[in-house]
PDB file of C-alpha atoms and ligand atoms in Angstrom:
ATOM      1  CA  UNK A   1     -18.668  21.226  15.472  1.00 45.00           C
ATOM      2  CA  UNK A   2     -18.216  23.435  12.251  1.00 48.00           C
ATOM      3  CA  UNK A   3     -14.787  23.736  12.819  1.00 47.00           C
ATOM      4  CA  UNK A   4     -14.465  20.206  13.338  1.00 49.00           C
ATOM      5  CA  UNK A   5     -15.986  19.155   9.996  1.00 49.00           C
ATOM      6  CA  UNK A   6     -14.133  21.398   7.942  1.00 50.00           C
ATOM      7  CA  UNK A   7     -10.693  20.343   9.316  1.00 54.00           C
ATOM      8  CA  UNK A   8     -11.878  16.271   8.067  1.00 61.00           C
ATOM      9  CA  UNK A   9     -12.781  17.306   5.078  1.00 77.00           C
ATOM     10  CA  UNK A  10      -9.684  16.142   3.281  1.00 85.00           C
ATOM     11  CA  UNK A  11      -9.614  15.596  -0.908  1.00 94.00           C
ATOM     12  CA  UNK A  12      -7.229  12.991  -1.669  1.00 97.00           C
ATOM     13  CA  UNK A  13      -5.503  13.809  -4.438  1.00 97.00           C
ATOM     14  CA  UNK A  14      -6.851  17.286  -5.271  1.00 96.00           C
ATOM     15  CA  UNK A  15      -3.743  18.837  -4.527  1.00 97.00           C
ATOM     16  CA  UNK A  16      -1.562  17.410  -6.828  1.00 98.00           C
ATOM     17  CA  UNK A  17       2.235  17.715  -7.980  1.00 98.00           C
ATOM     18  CA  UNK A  18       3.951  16.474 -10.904  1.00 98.00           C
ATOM     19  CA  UNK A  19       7.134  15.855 -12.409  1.00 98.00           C
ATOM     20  CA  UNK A  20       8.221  14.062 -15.649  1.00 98.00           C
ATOM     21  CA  UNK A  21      11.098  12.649 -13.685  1.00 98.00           C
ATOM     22  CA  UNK A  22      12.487  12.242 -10.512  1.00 98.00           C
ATOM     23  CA  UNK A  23      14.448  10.015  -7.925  1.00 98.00           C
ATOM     24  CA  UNK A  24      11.571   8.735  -5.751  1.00 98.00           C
ATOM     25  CA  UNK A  25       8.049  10.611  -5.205  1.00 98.00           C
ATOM     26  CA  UNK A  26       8.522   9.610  -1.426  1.00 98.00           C
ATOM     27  CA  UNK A  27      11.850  11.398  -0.935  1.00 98.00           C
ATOM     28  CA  UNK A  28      10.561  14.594  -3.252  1.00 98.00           C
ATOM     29  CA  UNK A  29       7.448  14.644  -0.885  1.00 98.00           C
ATOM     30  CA  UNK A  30       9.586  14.204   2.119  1.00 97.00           C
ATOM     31  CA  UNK A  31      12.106  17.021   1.298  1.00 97.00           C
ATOM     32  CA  UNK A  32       8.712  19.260   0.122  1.00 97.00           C
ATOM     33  CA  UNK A  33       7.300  18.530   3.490  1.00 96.00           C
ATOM     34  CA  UNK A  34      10.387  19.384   5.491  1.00 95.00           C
ATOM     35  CA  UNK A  35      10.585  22.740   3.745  1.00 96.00           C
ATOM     36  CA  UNK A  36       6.769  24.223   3.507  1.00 95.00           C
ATOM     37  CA  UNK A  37       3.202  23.210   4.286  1.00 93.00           C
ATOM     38  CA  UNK A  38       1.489  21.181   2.067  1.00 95.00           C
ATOM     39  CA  UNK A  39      -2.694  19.936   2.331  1.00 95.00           C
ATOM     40  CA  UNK A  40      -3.288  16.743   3.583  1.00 96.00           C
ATOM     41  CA  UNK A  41      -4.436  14.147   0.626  1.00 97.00           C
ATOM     42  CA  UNK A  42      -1.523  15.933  -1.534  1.00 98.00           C
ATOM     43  CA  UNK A  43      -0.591  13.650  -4.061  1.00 98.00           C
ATOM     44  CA  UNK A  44       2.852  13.731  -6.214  1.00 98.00           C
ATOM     45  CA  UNK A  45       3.423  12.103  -8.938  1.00 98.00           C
ATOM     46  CA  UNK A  46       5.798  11.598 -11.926  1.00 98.00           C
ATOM     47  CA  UNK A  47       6.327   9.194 -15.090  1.00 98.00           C
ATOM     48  CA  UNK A  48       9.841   7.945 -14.435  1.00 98.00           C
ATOM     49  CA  UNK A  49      11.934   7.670 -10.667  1.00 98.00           C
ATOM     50  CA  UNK A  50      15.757   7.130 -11.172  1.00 98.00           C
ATOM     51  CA  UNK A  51      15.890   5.854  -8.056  1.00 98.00           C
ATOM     52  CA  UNK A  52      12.552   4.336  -6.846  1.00 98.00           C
ATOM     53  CA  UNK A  53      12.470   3.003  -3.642  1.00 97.00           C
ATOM     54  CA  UNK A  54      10.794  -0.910  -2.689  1.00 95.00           C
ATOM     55  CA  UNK A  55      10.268  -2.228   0.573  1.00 92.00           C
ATOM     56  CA  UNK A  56      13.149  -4.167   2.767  1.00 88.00           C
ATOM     57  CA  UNK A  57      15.509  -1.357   0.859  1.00 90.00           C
ATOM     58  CA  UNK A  58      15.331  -3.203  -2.535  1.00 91.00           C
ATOM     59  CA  UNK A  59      14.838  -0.575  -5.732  1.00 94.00           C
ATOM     60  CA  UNK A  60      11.292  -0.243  -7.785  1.00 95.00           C
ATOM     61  CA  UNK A  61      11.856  -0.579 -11.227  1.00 93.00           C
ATOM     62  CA  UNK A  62       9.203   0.934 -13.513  1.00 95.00           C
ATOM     63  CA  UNK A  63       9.366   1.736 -17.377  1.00 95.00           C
ATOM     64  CA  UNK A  64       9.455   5.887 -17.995  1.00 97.00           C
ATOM     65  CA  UNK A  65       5.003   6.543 -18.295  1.00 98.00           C
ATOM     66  CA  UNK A  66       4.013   3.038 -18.055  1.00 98.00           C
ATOM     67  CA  UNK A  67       2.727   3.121 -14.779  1.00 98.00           C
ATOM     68  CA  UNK A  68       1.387   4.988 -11.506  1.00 98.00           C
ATOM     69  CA  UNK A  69       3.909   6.138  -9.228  1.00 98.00           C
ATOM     70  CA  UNK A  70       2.994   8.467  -6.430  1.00 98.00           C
ATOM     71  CA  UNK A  71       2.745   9.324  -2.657  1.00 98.00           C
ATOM     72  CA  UNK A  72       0.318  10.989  -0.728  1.00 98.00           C
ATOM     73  CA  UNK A  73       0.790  12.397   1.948  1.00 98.00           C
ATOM     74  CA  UNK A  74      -1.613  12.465   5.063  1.00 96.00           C
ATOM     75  CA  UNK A  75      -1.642  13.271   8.180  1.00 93.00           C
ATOM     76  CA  UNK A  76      -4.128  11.394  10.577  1.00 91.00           C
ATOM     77  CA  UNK A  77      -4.924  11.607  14.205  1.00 87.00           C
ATOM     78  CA  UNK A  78      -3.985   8.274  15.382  1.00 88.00           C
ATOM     79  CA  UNK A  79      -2.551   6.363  18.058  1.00 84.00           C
ATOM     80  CA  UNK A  80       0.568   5.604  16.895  1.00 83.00           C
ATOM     81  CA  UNK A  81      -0.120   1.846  18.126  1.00 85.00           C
ATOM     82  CA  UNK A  82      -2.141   1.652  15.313  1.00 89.00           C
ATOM     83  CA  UNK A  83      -0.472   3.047  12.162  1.00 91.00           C
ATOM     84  CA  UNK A  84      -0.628  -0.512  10.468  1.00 94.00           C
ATOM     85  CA  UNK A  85      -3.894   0.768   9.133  1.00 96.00           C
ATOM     86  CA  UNK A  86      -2.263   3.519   7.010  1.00 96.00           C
ATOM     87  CA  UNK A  87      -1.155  -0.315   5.280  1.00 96.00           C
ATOM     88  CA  UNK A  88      -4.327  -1.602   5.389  1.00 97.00           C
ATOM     89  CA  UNK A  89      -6.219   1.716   3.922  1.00 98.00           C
ATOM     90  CA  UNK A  90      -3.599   1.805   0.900  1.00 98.00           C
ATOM     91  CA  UNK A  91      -3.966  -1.968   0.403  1.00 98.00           C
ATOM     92  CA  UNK A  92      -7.892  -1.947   0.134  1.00 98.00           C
ATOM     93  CA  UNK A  93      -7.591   1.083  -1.709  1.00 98.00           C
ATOM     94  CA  UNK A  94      -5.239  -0.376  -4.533  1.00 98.00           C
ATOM     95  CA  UNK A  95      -6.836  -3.554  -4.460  1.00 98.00           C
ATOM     96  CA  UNK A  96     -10.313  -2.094  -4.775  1.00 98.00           C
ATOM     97  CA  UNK A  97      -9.002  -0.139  -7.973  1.00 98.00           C
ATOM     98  CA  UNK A  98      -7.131  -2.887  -9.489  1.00 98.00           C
ATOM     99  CA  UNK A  99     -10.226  -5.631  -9.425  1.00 98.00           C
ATOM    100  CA  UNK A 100     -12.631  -2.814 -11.288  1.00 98.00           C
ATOM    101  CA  UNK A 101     -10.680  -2.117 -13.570  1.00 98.00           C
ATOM    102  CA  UNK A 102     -10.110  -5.854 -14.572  1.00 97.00           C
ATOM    103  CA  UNK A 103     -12.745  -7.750 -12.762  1.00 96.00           C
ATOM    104  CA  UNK A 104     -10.042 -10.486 -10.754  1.00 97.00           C
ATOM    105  CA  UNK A 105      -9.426 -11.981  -7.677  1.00 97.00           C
ATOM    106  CA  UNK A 106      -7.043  -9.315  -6.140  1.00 98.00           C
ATOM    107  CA  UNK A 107      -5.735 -10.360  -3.204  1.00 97.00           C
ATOM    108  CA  UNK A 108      -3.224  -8.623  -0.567  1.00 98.00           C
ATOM    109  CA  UNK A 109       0.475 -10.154   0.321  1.00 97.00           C
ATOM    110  CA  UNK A 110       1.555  -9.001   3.756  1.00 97.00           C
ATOM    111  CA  UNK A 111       2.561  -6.680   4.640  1.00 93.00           C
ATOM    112  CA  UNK A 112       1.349  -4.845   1.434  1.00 87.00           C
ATOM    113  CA  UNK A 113       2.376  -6.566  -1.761  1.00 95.00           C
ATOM    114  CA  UNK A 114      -0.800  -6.568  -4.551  1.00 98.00           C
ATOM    115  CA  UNK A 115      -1.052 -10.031  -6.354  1.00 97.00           C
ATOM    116  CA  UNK A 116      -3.193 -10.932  -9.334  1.00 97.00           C
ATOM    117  CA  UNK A 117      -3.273 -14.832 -10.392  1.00 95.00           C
ATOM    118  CA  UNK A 118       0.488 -15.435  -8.442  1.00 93.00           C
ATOM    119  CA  UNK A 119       2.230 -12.278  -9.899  1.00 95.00           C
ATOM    120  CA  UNK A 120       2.851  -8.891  -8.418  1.00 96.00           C
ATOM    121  CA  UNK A 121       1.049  -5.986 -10.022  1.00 97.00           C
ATOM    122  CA  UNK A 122       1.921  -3.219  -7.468  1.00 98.00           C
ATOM    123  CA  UNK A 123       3.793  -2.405  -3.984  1.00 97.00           C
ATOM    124  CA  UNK A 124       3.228  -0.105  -1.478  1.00 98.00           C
ATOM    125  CA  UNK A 125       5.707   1.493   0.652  1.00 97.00           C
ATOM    126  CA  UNK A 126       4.449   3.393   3.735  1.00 96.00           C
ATOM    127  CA  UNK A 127       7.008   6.079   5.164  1.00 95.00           C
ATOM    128  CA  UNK A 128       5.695   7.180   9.267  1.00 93.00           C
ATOM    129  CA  UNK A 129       6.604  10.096  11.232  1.00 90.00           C
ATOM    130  CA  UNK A 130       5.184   9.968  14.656  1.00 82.00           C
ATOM    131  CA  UNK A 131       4.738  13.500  15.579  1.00 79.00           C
ATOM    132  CA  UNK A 132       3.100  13.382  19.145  1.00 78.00           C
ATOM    133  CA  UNK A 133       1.549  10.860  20.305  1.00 78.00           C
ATOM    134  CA  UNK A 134      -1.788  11.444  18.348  1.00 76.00           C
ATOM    135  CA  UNK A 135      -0.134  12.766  14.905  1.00 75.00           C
ATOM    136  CA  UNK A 136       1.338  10.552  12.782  1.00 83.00           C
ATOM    137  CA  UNK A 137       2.787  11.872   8.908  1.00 94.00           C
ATOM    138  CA  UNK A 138       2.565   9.652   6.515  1.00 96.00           C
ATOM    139  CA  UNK A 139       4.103   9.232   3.186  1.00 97.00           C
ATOM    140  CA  UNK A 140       1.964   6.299   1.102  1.00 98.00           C
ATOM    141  CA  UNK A 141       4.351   5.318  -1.781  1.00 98.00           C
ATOM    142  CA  UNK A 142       2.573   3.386  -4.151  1.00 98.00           C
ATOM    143  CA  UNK A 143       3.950   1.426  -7.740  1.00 98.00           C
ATOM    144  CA  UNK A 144       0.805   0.122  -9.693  1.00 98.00           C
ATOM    145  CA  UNK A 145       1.780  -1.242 -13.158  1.00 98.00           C
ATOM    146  CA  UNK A 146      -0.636  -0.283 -15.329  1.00 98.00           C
ATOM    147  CA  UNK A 147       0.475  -0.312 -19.307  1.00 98.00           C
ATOM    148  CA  UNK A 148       3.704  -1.950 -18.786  1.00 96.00           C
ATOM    149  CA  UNK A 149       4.021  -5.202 -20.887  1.00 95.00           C
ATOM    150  CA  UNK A 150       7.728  -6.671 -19.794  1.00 93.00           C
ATOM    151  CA  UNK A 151       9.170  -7.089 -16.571  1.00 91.00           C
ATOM    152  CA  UNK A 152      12.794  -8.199 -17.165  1.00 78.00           C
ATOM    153  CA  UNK A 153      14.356  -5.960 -13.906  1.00 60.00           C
ATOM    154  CA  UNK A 154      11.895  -7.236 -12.018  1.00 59.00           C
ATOM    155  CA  UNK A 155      13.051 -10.383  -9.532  1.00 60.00           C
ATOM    156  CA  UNK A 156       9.790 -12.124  -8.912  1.00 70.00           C
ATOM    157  CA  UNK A 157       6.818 -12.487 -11.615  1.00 91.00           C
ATOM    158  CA  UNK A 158       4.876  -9.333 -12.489  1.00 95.00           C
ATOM    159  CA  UNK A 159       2.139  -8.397 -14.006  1.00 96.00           C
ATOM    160  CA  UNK A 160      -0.063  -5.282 -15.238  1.00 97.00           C
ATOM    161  CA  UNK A 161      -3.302  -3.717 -16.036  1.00 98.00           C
ATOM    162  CA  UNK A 162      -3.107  -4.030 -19.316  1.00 98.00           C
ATOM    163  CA  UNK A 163      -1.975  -7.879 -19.437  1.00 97.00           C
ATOM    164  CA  UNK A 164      -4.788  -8.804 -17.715  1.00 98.00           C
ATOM    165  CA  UNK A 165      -7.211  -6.803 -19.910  1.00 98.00           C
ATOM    166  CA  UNK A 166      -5.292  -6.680 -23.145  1.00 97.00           C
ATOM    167  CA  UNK A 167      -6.161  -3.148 -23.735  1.00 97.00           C
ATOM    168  CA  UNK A 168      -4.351   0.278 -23.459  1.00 97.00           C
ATOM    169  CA  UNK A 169      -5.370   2.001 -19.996  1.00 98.00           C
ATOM    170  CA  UNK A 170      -5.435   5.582 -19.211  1.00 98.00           C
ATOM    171  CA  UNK A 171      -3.030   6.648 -16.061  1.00 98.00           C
ATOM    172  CA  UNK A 172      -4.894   9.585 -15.078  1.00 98.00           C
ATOM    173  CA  UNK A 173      -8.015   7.603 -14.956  1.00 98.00           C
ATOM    174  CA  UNK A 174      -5.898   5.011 -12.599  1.00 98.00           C
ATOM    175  CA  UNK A 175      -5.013   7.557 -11.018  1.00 98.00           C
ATOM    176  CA  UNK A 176      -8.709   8.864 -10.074  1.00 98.00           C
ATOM    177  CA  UNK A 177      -9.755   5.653  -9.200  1.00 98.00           C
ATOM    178  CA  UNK A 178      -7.078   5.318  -6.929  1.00 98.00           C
ATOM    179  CA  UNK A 179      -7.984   8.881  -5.632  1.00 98.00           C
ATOM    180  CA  UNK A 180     -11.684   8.025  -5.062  1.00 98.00           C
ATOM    181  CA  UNK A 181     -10.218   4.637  -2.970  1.00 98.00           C
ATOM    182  CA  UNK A 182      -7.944   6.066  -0.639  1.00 98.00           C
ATOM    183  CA  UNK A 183     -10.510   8.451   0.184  1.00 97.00           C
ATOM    184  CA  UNK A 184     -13.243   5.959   0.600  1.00 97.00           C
ATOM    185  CA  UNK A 185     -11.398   3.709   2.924  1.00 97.00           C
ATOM    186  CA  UNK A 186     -10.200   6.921   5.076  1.00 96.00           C
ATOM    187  CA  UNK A 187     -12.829   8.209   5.262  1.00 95.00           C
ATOM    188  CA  UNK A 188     -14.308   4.406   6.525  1.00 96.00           C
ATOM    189  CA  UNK A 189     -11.283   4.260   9.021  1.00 95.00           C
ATOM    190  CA  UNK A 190     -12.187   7.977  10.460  1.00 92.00           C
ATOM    191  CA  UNK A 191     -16.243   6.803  11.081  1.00 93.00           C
ATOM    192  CA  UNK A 192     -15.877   3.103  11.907  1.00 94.00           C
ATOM    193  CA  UNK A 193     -12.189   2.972  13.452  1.00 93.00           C
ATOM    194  CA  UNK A 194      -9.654   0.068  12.971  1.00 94.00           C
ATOM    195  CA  UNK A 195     -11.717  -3.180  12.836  1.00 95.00           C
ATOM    196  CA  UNK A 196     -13.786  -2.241  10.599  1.00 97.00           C
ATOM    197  CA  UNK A 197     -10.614  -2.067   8.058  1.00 97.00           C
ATOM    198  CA  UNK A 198      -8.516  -4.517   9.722  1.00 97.00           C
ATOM    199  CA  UNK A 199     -11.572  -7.152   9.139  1.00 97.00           C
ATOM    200  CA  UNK A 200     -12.017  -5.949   5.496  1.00 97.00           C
ATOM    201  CA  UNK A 201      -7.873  -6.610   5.276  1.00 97.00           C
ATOM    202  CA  UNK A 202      -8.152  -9.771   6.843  1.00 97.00           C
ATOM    203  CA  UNK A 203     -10.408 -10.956   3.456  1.00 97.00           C
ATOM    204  CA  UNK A 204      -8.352 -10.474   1.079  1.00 97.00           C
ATOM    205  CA  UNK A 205      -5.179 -11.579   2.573  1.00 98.00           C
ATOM    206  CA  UNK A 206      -3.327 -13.446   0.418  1.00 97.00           C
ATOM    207  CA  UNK A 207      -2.905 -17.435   1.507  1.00 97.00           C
ATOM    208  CA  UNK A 208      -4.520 -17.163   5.236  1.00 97.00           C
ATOM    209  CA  UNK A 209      -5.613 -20.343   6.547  1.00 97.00           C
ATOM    210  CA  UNK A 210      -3.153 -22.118   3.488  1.00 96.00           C
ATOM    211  CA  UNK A 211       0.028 -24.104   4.870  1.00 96.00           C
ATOM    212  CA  UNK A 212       3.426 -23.235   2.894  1.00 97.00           C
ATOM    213  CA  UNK A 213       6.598 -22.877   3.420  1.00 97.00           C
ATOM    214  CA  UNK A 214       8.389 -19.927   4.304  1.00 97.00           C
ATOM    215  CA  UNK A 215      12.075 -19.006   4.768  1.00 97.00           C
ATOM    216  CA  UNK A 216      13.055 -17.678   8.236  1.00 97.00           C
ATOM    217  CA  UNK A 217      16.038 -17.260   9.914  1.00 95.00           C
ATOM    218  CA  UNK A 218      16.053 -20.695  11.674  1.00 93.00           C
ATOM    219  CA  UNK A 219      15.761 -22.077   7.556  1.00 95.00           C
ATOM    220  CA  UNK A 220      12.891 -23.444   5.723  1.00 97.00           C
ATOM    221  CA  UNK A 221       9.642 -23.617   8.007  1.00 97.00           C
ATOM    222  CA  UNK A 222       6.229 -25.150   7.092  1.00 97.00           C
ATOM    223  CA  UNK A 223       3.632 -22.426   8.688  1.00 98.00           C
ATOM    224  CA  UNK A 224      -0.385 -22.051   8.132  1.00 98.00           C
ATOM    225  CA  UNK A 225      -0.986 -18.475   8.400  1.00 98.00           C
ATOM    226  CA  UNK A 226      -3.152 -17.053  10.527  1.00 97.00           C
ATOM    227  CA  UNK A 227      -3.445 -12.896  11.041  1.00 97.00           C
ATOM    228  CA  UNK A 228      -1.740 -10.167  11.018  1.00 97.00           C
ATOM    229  CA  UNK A 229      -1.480  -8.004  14.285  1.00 95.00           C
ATOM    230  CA  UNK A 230      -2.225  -4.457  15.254  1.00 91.00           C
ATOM    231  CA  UNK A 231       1.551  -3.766  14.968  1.00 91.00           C
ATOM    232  CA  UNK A 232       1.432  -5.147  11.509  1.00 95.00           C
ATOM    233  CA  UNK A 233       3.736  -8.219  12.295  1.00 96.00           C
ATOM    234  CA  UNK A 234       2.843 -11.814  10.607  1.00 98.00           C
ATOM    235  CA  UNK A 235       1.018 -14.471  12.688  1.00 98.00           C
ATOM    236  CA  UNK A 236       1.525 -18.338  11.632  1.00 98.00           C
ATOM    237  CA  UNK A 237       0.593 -21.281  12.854  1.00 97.00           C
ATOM    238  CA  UNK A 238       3.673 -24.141  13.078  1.00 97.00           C
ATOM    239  CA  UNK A 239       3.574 -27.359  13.165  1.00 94.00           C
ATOM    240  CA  UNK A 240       2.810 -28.212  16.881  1.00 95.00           C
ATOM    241  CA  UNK A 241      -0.033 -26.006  16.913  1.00 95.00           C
ATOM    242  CA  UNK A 242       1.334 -22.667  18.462  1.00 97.00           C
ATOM    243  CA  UNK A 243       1.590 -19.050  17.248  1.00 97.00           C
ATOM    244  CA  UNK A 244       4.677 -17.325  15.885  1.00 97.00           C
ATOM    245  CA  UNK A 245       5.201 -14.110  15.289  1.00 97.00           C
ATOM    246  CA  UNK A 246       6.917 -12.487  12.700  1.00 97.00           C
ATOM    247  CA  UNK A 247       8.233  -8.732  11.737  1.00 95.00           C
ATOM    248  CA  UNK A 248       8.632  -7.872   7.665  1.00 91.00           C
ATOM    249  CA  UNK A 249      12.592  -8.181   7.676  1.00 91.00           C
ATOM    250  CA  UNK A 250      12.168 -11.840   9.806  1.00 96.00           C
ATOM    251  CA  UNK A 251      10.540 -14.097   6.893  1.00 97.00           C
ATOM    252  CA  UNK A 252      10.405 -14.022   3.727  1.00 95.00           C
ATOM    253  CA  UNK A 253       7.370 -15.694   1.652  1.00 95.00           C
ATOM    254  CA  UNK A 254       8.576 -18.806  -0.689  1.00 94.00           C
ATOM    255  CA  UNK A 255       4.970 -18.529  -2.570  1.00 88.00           C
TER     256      UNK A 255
HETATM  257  C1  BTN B   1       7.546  -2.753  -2.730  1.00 92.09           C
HETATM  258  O1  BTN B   1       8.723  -3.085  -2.533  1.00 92.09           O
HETATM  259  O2  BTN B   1       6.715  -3.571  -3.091  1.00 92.09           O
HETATM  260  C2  BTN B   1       7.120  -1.322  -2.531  1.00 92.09           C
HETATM  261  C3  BTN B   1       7.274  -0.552  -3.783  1.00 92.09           C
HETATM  262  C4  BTN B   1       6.810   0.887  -3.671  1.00 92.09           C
HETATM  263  C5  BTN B   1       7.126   1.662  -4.915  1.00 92.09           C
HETATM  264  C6  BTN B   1       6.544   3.034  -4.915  1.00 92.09           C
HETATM  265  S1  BTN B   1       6.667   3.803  -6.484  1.00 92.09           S
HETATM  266  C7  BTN B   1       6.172   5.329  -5.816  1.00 92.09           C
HETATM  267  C8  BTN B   1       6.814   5.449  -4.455  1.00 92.09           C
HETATM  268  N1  BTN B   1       8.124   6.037  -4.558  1.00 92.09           N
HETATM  269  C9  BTN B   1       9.098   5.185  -4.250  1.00 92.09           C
HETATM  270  O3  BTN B   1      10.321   5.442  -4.302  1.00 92.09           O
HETATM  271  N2  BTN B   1       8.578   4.004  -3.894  1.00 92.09           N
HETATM  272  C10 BTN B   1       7.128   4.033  -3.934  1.00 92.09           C
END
C-alpha cells in the first residue's frame, strides 16, 4: 500500500528544465528521454523554439518570451485504448488556467485547439509511446499565448492573455497555474477513471450540438456535431440523421 502511494505521488512540473532557446521542447524532451531517466511530471521549457512543432505537421510560431511553451512528460498506467484522455487532461487543464486568469468562456476545439471569443489562444500537441500494453509515455506539448500582442505568422485568428485582459502577465505564474491544472485533472483521471474527464471534456467542447459546415474529403459537408469517441475521432451528425466518424487528418473545421 505504502509503496503504492509513493510511486502516484507525481509533482507536475517540479522537475523542471529550461532553455532560452531551442528547436521544439517536444523533440528536446524526446531525445532527453531516449538518453537518461527523467521523473514523471518533468516539465521543459524555453522562451523561443526555432522550429516549433503544430498539429497535422504544420509549424508553431511564437514571439522569443512572449508565451508558454513546454512539454511534460508523464508516464501513466493506461490502456492504451484510452490515451485520448492524455488530450482531454491537457485540454481541461489549459482551459481551466486560461478562464481564471481572464474570467471567459473558454471552450475546447477538437481534438485540442483552445478558443476564446472565435480565436485561438493555445494548441496542444500530444506525442504517445505505447510501451506495453499498460504504459504509455507521453510527451504533452503545449503553446499558450500569453503576452503576445500580434499574430501576423499565424494562419487563422489568434489571440492572448494579455488581449483579453489588457495587462502585462507573468509566465512563470502561467506557468504554475498550468502546473497546479495538469495535476488536478490527473490526479481526477487516476481516482475517478475516464468518464469522469471525458464528461467534463464533453462541456466545453467547442460547437457540439451546433450545425456547420466542415470540409472533408468528399467536399463541403453540413454536419451537427455530436461527441468525440474513446479513440479520440470526431462524431457528426449529417443530414439524413446518421453518425459519421471522423479521424484529425479526415476534416478540417470551416468555423
Ligand atoms: C497545434 O497545432 O495547435 C499544436 C501546437 C503545439 C505547440 C507546442 S509549443 C510547445 C510544444 N513544442 C512543440 O514543438 N510544439 C508544442
Amino acid at each position: 500500500m505504502e509503496d503504492y502511494l509513493y510511486k502516484r505521488m507525481i509533482y507536475i512540473g517540479k522537475n523542471r528544465i529550461h532553455y532560452s532557446e531551442i528547436d521544439s521542447t517536444n523533440s528536446e524532451l524526446k531525445r532527453i528521454y531516449s538518453t537518461e531517466e527523467i521523473t514523471e511530471g518533468t516539465l521543459l521549457t524555453t522562451n523561443f523554439q526555432s522550429s516549433g512543432q503544430g498539429q497535422r505537421g504544420e509549424s508553431w510560431e511564437s514571439a522569443p518570451g512572449a508565451n508558454f511553451l513546454g512539454t511534460y512528460l508523464l508516464t501513466p498506467n493506461i490502456n492504451p485504448r484510452e490515451v485520448f484522455v492524455l488530450n482531454i487532461i491537457a485540454s481541461l487543464a489549459v482551459k481551466e488556467t486560461i478562464a481564471e486568469l481572464t474570467q471567459s468562456e473558454v471552450s475546447i476545439k477538437w481534438p485540442n485547439d483552445i478558443i476564446v471569443n472565435g480565436a485561438k489562444i493555445a494548441g496542444i500537441l500530444v506525442d504517445n509511446k505505447i510501451i506495453s500494453s499498460k504504459i504509455v509515455t507521453s510527451f504533452i506539448g503545449i503553446g499558450l499565448n500569453i503576452n503576445q500582442l500580434e499574430f501576423s505568422d499565424f494562419p487563422r485568428s489568434a489571440t492572448s492573455i494579455r488581449k483579453l485582459i489588457h495587462k502585462k502577465v507573468k509566465n512563470e505564474s502561467v506557468t504554475q497555474k498550468l502546473n497546479f491544472h495538469i495535476q488536478q485533472f490527473y490526479s481526477l483521471y487516476n481516482l475517478k477513471g475516464f468518464e469522469t474527464l471525458n464528461f467534463l471534456y464533453h462541456q466545453n467542447l467547442y460547437l457540439k450540438g451546433e450545425s456547420q459546415f466542415y470540409e472533408v474529403e468528399t467536399g463541403t459537408k453540413k454536419f451537427t456535431l455530436q461527441s468525440v469517441n474513446k479513440e479520440g475521432c470526431l462524431q457528426l451528425f449529417n443530414n439524413s440523421g446518421e453518425i459519421e466518424v471522423f479521424g484529425i487528418k479526415e476534416i478540417t473545421f470551416l468555423k
